[in-house]
CSV table of C-alpha atoms in Angstrom, one decimal:
chain,number,residue,atom,x,y,z
H,1,UNK,CA,0.0,0.0,0.0
H,2,UNK,CA,1.4,3.4,-1.0
H,3,UNK,CA,0.1,6.8,-0.2
H,4,UNK,CA,-1.4,8.4,-3.3
H,5,UNK,CA,-2.5,11.8,-2.0
H,6,UNK,CA,-5.3,13.9,-0.5
H,7,UNK,CA,-8.5,14.5,-2.5
H,8,UNK,CA,-8.9,18.1,-3.4
H,9,UNK,CA,-12.3,18.0,-5.0
H,10,UNK,CA,-15.0,16.0,-6.8
H,11,UNK,CA,-15.2,17.0,-10.4
H,12,UNK,CA,-18.4,17.4,-12.4
H,13,UNK,CA,-17.7,14.5,-14.9
H,14,UNK,CA,-17.6,12.2,-11.9
H,15,UNK,CA,-13.9,12.0,-10.9
H,16,UNK,CA,-12.1,12.5,-7.6
H,17,UNK,CA,-9.2,14.8,-8.2
H,18,UNK,CA,-6.1,14.6,-6.0
H,19,UNK,CA,-2.5,15.7,-6.1
H,20,UNK,CA,0.4,13.2,-5.6
H,21,UNK,CA,4.2,13.2,-5.4
H,22,UNK,CA,4.6,10.2,-7.8
H,23,UNK,CA,3.0,8.9,-11.0
H,24,UNK,CA,0.8,5.9,-10.6
H,25,UNK,CA,-0.1,3.5,-13.4
H,26,UNK,CA,-3.5,3.7,-15.0
H,27,UNK,CA,-6.2,1.3,-13.8
H,28,UNK,CA,-4.5,0.9,-10.5
H,29,UNK,CA,-6.8,0.2,-7.5
H,30,UNK,CA,-7.4,3.1,-5.0
H,31,UNK,CA,-8.4,2.4,-1.4
H,32,UNK,CA,-8.9,4.5,1.7
H,33,UNK,CA,-7.2,4.1,5.1
H,34,UNK,CA,-9.6,1.2,6.1
H,35,UNK,CA,-8.7,-0.6,2.8
H,36,UNK,CA,-12.2,0.0,1.4
H,37,UNK,CA,-12.2,0.0,-2.4
H,38,UNK,CA,-12.8,3.6,-3.6
H,39,UNK,CA,-12.0,3.4,-7.3
H,40,UNK,CA,-9.4,3.2,-10.0
H,41,UNK,CA,-6.9,5.6,-11.5
H,42,UNK,CA,-8.2,6.8,-14.9
H,43,UNK,CA,-6.0,9.8,-15.7
H,44,UNK,CA,-2.7,11.4,-14.7
H,45,UNK,CA,-2.2,15.0,-15.8
H,46,UNK,CA,-0.4,18.2,-14.9
H,47,UNK,CA,3.2,19.0,-14.0
H,48,UNK,CA,5.7,16.1,-13.8
H,49,UNK,CA,6.9,16.9,-10.3
H,50,UNK,CA,3.5,17.0,-8.6
H,51,UNK,CA,0.9,15.6,-11.0
H,52,UNK,CA,-2.9,15.4,-10.5
H,53,UNK,CA,-4.7,12.1,-10.6
H,54,UNK,CA,-8.3,11.5,-11.6
H,55,UNK,CA,-9.9,8.6,-9.8
H,56,UNK,CA,-13.1,7.0,-11.1
H,57,UNK,CA,-15.0,6.2,-8.0
H,58,UNK,CA,-16.8,2.9,-7.3
H,59,UNK,CA,-18.6,4.1,-4.1
H,60,UNK,CA,-22.1,5.4,-3.6
H,61,UNK,CA,-21.2,8.8,-2.2
H,62,UNK,CA,-17.8,9.9,-3.6
H,63,UNK,CA,-18.2,13.5,-2.3
H,64,UNK,CA,-17.6,12.3,1.3
H,65,UNK,CA,-14.0,11.5,0.3
H,66,UNK,CA,-13.1,15.2,-0.3
H,67,UNK,CA,-10.2,15.9,2.0
H,68,UNK,CA,-9.4,12.3,2.7
H,69,UNK,CA,-6.1,10.5,2.1
H,70,UNK,CA,-6.2,7.8,-0.5
H,71,UNK,CA,-3.8,5.0,-1.2
H,72,UNK,CA,-3.0,2.5,-4.0
H,73,UNK,CA,-3.2,-1.2,-3.2
H,74,UNK,CA,-1.0,-3.4,-5.4
H,75,UNK,CA,-2.6,-6.6,-4.0
H,76,UNK,CA,-6.0,-5.7,-5.6
H,77,UNK,CA,-4.6,-5.3,-9.1
H,78,UNK,CA,-7.4,-6.0,-11.7
H,79,UNK,CA,-6.3,-8.8,-14.1
H,80,UNK,CA,-6.5,-8.0,-17.8
H,81,UNK,CA,-9.5,-9.5,-19.5
H,82,UNK,CA,-11.4,-9.7,-16.2
H,83,UNK,CA,-13.1,-6.3,-16.4
H,84,UNK,CA,-16.8,-6.1,-15.9
H,85,UNK,CA,-18.7,-6.4,-19.2
H,86,UNK,CA,-15.8,-7.8,-21.2
H,87,UNK,CA,-17.6,-10.5,-23.1
H,88,UNK,CA,-15.9,-10.3,-26.5
H,89,UNK,CA,-13.8,-13.5,-25.9
H,90,UNK,CA,-16.8,-15.6,-24.9
H,91,UNK,CA,-17.4,-18.5,-27.3
H,92,UNK,CA,-20.7,-18.8,-29.2
H,93,UNK,CA,-23.1,-21.0,-27.3
H,94,UNK,CA,-25.9,-23.0,-28.8
H,95,UNK,CA,-28.5,-22.4,-31.5
H,96,UNK,CA,-28.1,-21.6,-35.1
H,97,UNK,CA,-26.1,-18.6,-36.3
H,98,UNK,CA,-27.9,-15.9,-38.1
H,99,UNK,CA,-27.1,-15.8,-41.8
H,100,UNK,CA,-25.0,-12.8,-43.1
H,101,UNK,CA,-27.2,-10.0,-44.5
H,102,UNK,CA,-27.6,-9.8,-48.3
H,103,UNK,CA,-26.2,-7.1,-50.5
H,104,UNK,CA,-28.1,-3.8,-50.7
H,105,UNK,CA,-28.7,-1.8,-53.7
C-alpha cells in the first residue's frame, strides 16, 4: 500500500481529483485508510513533479472522500480481461447462427 494523496475536490464528470508526489499507473486500484475500495486511477495530468490524478469512484457517495487521504493497493490489481462487461472473448453457445445480411442496392 502506497500513499497516493489527498482528495482536493469532486469534479463534475464524476472523478475524484487529487495531487500526488509520484506517477501511478493507469487502472491501479485506489483504497482509503480502512482498505475499502474507492475506485481506479483513470488519468494522470499536470506537472511532472506534482501531477494530478483522476480517480473514477466505485462508491455510492464519492463526495464524502473530499479531504481524505487515499492509497494505492497493489494486492488488488485487476487482471487484464477480467473487467466487468468484457464478453468479447466468450465463445458462441448453442442455437443456429444468423445468416449474413444480403447485399443492398
